[in-house]
Structure formats: C-alpha cells, structure tokens
C-alpha atoms as a PDB file:
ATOM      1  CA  UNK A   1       0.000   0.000   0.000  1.00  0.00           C
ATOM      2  CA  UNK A   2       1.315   3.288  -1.078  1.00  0.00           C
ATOM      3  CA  UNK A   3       2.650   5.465   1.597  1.00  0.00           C
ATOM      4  CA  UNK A   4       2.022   9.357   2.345  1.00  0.00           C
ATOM      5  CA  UNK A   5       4.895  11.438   1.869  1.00  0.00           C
ATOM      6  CA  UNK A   6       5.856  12.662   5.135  1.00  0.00           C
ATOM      7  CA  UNK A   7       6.089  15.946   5.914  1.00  0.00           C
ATOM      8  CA  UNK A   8       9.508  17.924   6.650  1.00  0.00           C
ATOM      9  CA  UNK A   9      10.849  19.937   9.158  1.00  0.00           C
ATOM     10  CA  UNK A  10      10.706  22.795   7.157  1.00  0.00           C
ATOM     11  CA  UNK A  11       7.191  22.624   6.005  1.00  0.00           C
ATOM     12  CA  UNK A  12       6.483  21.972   9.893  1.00  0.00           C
ATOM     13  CA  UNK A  13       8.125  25.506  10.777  1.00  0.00           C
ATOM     14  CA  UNK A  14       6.626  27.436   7.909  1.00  0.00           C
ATOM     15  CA  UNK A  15       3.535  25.979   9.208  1.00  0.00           C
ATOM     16  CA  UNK A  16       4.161  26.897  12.566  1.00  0.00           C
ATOM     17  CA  UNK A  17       5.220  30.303  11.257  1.00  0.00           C
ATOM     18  CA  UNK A  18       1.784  30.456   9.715  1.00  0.00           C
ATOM     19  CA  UNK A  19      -0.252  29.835  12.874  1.00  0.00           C
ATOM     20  CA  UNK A  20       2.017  32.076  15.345  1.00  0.00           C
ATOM     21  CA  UNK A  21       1.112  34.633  12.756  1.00  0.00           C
ATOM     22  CA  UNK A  22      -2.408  34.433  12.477  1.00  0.00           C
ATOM     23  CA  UNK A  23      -2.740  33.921  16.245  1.00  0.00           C
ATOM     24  CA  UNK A  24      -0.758  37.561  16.913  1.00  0.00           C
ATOM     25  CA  UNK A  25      -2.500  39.004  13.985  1.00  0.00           C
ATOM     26  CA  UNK A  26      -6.015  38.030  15.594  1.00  0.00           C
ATOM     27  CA  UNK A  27      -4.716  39.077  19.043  1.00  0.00           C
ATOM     28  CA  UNK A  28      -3.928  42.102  18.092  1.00  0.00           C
ATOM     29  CA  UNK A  29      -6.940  42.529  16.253  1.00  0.00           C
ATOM     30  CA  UNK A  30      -8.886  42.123  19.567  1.00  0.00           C
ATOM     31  CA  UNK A  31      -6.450  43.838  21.953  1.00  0.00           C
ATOM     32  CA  UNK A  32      -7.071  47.289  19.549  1.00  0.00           C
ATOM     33  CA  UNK A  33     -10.526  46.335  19.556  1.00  0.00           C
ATOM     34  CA  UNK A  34     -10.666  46.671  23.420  1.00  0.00           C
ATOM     35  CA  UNK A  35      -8.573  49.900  23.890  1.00  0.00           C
ATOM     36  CA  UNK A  36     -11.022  51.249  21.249  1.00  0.00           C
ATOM     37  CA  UNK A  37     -14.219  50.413  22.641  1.00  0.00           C
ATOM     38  CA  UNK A  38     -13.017  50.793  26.402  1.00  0.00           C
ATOM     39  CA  UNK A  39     -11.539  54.146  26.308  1.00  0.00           C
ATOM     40  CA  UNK A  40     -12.293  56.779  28.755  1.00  0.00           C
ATOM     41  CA  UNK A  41     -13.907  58.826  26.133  1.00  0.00           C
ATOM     42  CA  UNK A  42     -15.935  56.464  24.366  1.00  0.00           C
ATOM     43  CA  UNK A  43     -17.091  55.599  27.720  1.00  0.00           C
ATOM     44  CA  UNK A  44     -17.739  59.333  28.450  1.00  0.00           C
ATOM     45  CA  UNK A  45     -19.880  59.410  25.520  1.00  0.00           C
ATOM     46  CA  UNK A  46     -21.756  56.449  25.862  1.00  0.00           C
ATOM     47  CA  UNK A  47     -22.876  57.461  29.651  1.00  0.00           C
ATOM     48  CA  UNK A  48     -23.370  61.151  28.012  1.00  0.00           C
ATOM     49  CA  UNK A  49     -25.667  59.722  24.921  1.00  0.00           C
ATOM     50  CA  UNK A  50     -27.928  57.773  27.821  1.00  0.00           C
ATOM     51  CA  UNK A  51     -28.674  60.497  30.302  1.00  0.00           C
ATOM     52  CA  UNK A  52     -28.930  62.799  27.253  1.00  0.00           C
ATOM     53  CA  UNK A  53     -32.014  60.261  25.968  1.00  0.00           C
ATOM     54  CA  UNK A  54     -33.105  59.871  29.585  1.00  0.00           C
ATOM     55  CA  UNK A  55     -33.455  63.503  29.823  1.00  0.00           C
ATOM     56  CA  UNK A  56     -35.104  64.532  26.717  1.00  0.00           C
ATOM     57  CA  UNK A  57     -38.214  61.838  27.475  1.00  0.00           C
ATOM     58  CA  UNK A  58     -38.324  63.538  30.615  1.00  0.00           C
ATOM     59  CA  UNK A  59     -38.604  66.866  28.652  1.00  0.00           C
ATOM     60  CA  UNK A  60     -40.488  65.474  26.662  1.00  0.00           C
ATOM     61  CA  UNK A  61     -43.052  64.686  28.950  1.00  0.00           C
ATOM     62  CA  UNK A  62     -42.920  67.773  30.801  1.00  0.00           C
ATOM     63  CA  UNK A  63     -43.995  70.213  27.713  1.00  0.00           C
ATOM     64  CA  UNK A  64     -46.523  67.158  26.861  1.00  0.00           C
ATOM     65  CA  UNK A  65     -48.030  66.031  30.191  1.00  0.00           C
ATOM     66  CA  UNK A  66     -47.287  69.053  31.436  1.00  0.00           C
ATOM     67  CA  UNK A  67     -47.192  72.235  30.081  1.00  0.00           C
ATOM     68  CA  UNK A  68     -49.328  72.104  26.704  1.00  0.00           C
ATOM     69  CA  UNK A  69     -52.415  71.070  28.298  1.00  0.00           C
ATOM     70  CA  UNK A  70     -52.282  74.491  30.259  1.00  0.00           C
ATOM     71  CA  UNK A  71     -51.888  76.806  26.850  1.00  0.00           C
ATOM     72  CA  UNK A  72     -54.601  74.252  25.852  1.00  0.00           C
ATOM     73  CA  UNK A  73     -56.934  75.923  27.890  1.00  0.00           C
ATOM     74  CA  UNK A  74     -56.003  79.516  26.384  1.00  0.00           C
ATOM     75  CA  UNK A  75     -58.943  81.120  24.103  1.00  0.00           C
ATOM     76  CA  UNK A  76     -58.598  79.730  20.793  1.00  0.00           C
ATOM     77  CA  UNK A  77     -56.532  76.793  21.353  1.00  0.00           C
ATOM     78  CA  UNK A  78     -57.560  73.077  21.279  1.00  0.00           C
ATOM     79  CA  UNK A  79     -56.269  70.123  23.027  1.00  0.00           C
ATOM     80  CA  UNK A  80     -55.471  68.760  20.416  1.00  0.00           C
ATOM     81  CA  UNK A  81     -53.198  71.604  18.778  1.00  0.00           C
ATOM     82  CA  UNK A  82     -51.333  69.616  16.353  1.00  0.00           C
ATOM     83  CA  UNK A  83     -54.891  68.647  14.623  1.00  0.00           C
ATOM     84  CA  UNK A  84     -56.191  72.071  13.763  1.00  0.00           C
ATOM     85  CA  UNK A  85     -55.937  73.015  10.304  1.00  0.00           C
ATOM     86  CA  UNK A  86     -58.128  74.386   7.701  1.00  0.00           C
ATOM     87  CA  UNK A  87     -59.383  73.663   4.506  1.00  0.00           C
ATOM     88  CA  UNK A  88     -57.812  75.388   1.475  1.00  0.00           C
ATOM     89  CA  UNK A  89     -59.355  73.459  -1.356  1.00  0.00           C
ATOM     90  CA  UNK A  90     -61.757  70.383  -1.491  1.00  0.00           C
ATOM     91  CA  UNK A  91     -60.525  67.492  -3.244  1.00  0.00           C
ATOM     92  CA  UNK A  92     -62.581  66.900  -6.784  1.00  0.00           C
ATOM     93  CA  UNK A  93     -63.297  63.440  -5.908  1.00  0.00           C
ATOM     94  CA  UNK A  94     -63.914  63.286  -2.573  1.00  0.00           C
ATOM     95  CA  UNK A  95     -64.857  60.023  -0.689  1.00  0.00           C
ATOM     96  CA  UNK A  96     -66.745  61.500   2.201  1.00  0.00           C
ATOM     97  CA  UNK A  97     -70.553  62.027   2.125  1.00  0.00           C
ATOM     98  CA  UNK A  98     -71.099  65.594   3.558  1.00  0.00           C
ATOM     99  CA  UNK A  99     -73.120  65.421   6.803  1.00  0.00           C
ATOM    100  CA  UNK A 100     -76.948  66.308   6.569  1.00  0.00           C
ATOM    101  CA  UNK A 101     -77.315  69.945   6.204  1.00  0.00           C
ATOM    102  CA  UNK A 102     -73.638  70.331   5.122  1.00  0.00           C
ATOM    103  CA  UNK A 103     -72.611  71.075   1.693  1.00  0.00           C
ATOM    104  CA  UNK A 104     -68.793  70.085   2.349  1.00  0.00           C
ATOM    105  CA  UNK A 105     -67.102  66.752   3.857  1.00  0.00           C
ATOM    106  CA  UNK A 106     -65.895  67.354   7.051  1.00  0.00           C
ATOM    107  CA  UNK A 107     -62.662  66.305   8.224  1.00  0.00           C
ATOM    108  CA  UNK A 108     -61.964  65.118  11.550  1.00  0.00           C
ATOM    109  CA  UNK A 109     -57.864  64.951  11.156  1.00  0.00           C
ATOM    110  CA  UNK A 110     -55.536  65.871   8.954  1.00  0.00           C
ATOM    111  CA  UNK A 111     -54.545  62.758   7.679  1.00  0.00           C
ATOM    112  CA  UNK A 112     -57.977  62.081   6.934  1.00  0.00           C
ATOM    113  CA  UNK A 113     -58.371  65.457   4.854  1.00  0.00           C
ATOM    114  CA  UNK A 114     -55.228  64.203   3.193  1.00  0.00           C
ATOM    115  CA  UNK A 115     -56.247  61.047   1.993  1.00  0.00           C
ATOM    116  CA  UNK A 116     -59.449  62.497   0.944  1.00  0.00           C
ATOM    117  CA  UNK A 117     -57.207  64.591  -1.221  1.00  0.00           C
ATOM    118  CA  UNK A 118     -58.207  68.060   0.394  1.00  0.00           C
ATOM    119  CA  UNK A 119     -55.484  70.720   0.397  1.00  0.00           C
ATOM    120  CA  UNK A 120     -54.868  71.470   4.071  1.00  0.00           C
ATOM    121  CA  UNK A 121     -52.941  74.391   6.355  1.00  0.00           C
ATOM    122  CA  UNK A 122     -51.381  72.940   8.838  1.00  0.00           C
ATOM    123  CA  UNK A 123     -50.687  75.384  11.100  1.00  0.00           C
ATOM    124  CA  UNK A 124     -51.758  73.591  14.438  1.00  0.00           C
ATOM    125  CA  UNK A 125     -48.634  71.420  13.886  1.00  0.00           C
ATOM    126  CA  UNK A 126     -46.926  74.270  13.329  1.00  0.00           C
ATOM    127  CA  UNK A 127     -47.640  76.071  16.345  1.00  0.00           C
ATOM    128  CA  UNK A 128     -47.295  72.615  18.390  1.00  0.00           C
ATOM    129  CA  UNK A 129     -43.871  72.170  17.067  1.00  0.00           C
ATOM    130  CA  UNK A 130     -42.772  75.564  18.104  1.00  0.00           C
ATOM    131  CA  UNK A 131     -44.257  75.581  21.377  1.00  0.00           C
ATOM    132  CA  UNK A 132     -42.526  72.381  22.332  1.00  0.00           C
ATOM    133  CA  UNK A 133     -39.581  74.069  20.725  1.00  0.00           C
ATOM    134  CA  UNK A 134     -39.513  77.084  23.051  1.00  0.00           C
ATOM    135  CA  UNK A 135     -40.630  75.161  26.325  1.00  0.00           C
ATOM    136  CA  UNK A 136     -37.985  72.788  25.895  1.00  0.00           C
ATOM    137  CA  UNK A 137     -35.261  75.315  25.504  1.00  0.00           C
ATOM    138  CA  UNK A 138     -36.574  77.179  28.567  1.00  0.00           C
ATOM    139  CA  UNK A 139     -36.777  73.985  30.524  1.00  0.00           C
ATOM    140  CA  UNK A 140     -32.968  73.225  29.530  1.00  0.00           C
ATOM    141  CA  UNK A 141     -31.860  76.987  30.401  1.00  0.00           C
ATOM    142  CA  UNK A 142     -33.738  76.219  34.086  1.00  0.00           C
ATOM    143  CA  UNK A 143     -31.786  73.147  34.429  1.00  0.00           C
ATOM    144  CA  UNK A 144     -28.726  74.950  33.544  1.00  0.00           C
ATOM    145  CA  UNK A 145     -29.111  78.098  35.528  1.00  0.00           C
ATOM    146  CA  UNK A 146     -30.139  75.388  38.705  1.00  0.00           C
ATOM    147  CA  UNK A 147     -26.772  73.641  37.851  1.00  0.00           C
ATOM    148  CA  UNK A 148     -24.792  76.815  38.087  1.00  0.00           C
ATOM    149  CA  UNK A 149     -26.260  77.696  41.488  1.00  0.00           C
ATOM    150  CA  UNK A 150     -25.429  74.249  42.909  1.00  0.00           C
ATOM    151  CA  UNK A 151     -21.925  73.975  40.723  1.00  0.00           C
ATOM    152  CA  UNK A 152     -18.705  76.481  40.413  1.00  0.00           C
ATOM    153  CA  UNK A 153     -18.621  75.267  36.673  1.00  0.00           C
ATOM    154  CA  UNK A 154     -20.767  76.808  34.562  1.00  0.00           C
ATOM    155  CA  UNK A 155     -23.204  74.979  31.491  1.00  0.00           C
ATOM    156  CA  UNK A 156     -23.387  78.355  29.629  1.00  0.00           C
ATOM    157  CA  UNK A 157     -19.521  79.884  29.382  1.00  0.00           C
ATOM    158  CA  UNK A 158     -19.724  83.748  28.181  1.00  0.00           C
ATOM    159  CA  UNK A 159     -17.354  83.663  25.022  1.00  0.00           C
ATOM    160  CA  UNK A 160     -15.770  87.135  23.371  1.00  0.00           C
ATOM    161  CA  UNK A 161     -13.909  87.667  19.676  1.00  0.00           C
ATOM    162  CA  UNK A 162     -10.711  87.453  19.742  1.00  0.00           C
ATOM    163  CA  UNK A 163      -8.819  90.667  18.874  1.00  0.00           C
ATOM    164  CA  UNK A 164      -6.440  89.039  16.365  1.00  0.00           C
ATOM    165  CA  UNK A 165      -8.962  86.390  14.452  1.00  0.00           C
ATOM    166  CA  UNK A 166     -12.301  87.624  15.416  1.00  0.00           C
ATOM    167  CA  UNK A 167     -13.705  84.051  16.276  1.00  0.00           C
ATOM    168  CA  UNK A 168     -15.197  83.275  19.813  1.00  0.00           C
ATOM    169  CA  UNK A 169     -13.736  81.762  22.808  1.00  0.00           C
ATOM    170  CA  UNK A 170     -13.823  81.816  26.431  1.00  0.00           C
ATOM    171  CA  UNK A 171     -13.830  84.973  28.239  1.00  0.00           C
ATOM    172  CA  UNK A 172     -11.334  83.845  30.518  1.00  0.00           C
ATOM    173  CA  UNK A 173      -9.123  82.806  28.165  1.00  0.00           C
ATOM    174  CA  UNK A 174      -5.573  84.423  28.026  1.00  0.00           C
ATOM    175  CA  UNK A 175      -4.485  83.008  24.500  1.00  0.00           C
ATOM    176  CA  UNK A 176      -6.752  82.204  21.859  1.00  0.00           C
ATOM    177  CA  UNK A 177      -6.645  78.878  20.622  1.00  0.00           C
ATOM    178  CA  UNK A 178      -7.845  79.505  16.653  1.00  0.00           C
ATOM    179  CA  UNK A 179      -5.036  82.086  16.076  1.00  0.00           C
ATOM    180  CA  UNK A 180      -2.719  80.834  19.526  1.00  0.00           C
ATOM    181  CA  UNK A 181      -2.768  85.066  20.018  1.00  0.00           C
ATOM    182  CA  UNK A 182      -1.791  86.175  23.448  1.00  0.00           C
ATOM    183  CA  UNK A 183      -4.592  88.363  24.356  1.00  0.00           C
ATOM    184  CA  UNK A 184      -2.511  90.351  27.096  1.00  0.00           C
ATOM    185  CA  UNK A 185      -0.911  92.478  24.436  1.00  0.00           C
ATOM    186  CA  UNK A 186       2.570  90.457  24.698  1.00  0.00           C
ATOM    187  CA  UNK A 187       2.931  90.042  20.670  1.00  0.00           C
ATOM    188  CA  UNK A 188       2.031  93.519  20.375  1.00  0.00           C
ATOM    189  CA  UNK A 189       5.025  96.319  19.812  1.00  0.00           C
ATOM    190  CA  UNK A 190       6.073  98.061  22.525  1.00  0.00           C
ATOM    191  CA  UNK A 191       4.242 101.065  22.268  1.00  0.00           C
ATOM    192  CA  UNK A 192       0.938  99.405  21.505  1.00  0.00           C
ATOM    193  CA  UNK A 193       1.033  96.677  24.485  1.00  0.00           C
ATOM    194  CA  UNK A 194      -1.880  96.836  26.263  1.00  0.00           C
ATOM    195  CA  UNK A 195       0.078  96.338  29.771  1.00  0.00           C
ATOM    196  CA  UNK A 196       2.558  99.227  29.166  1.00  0.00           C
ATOM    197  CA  UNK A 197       5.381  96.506  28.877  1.00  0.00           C
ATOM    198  CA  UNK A 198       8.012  95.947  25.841  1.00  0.00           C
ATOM    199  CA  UNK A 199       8.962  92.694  24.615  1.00  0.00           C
ATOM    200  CA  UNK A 200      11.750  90.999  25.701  1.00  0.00           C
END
C-alpha cells in the first residue's frame, strides 16, 4: 500500500510560522478592539448619549403632560393643537358624504383630509412644534441656571472675539486657541502693548 509522503521539518516551521502569525494578527486585532471600545472617552460618551435620551423623554413629557395642556386651555386653542388646520381646497373626488345639512365633507384629522385629497394648512402642527420648541429650551436653560447655582462650573460659558482672528472663545481665556494670540498684548510692539510693557 502506497505510503504518504511525510512531511519535513521545514514545512512543519513554515507551518508553525503560519499559525504564530495568524494567532498575533487576531490578538492584536482584539487587543485594539478593546482599547477602542473601552476608552475613557468612548465611555464618556456612551454614559453622556444615555442620560442625554433619559433627559429629553423627561422633557419630553414635561412640555406634553405638562405644560401644553395648560396653553390648551387659552382662548382659541384646542387640546389637540397639532390637529387644527383648515381647509384650502376640497378634493374633486372626494370620498366623504357631507353630513346632513352640510354642503362640504368634514374632516376630523388631517390625515384624513389628506387622503381624501383636500389641500390642508397645517398650522396647528406648526404652532405645536414651536411651542414644544420654546418650552424645551426654557426647561434646559432652568436646568442649567439650577446647575450653576449648585456647581462652580458653569453649562453656559460667556465667550468674546478674539482681537487678532475675530472668532469666539472663552472669556477667561488668556491666548486664543484659533489664532494661539496672546490676548494680554505680549505680541504687540512696545508702544501698543496693552500692559505698558516691551517685549523681551
């Protein structure tokens, strides 16, 4: 019975050389793969990205639950803000028998005026959108302005132009960091520095 060729030692090491290869080219794979995904940043932003969605459902709840239902009850406002709209132009083949004594389909929604093929304004979304828009922000400025009572560090940092490049940054900054401009008046000549000082 014919016999195999055995294998030699040096197709044994370039074998070997193979697999010690592949196994540090996977390990490294995975070991760059875990200083990636386990940095302190990325785990910054990960904890950041989950209080930022637990906070905006709680926002979002607040101006819902909350606050809307109260302009609700101002004169000319509905509960249901987002669905008031009016009726520019009935569709030519509407699908709605008018109600007795009406001469017009009535629409209950505007997705309903929609699919009938009406041409609707909107505006109730409108003014829903931007009234969610505007409590929101002021609910977000509260939380700030209670954050900087409680906290040194401030949410909201006053920013200025910068002399040199005219871009913003931090009012207490003492070189910008667009144009890396001292903003004491040390690049300045001597008899334009702002702290009477020439240059050494």
């Amino acid at each position: 019975m014919p016999r195999l060729p055995e294998s030699t030692d040096e197709e044994q090491g370039t074998f070997e050389d193979y697999r010690h290869r592949a196994w540090d080219g996977a390990s490294g794979f995975v070991q760059s793969f875990i200083d990636f995904a386990l940095r302190d940043n990325v785990l910054e932003v990960a904890v950041g990205l989950i209080f930022a969605a637990s906070f905006t459902a709680v926002a979002n709840s607040l101006v819902s639950d909350i606050l809307l239902p109260l302009f609700s009850c101002l004169p000319g406002l509905t509960h249901n803000l987002d669905e008031s709209f009016l009726v520019l132009q009935q569709s030519s083949h509407s699908k709605i028998t008018p109600k007795p004594g009406q001469k017009k389909p009535y629409y209950n929604t505007v997705q309903q005026a929609l699919d009938d093929g009406a041409i609707v304004w909107a505006y109730g979304n409108f003014i829903d959108k931007l009234l969610r828009f505007i409590l929101i922000s002021l609910a977000l400025f509260t939380v700030s302005r209670i954050y900087n009572w409680l906290s040194s560090d401030n949410i909201v940092k006053r920013q200025i132009k910068c002399k040199y490049c005219r871009k913003y940054i931090s009012d207490k900054a003492k070189r910008c960091v667009n144009c890396t401009s001292w903003l004491d008046g040390r690049e300045e000549p001597s008899g334009q520095a702002t702290n009477g000082t020439s240059e050494t």
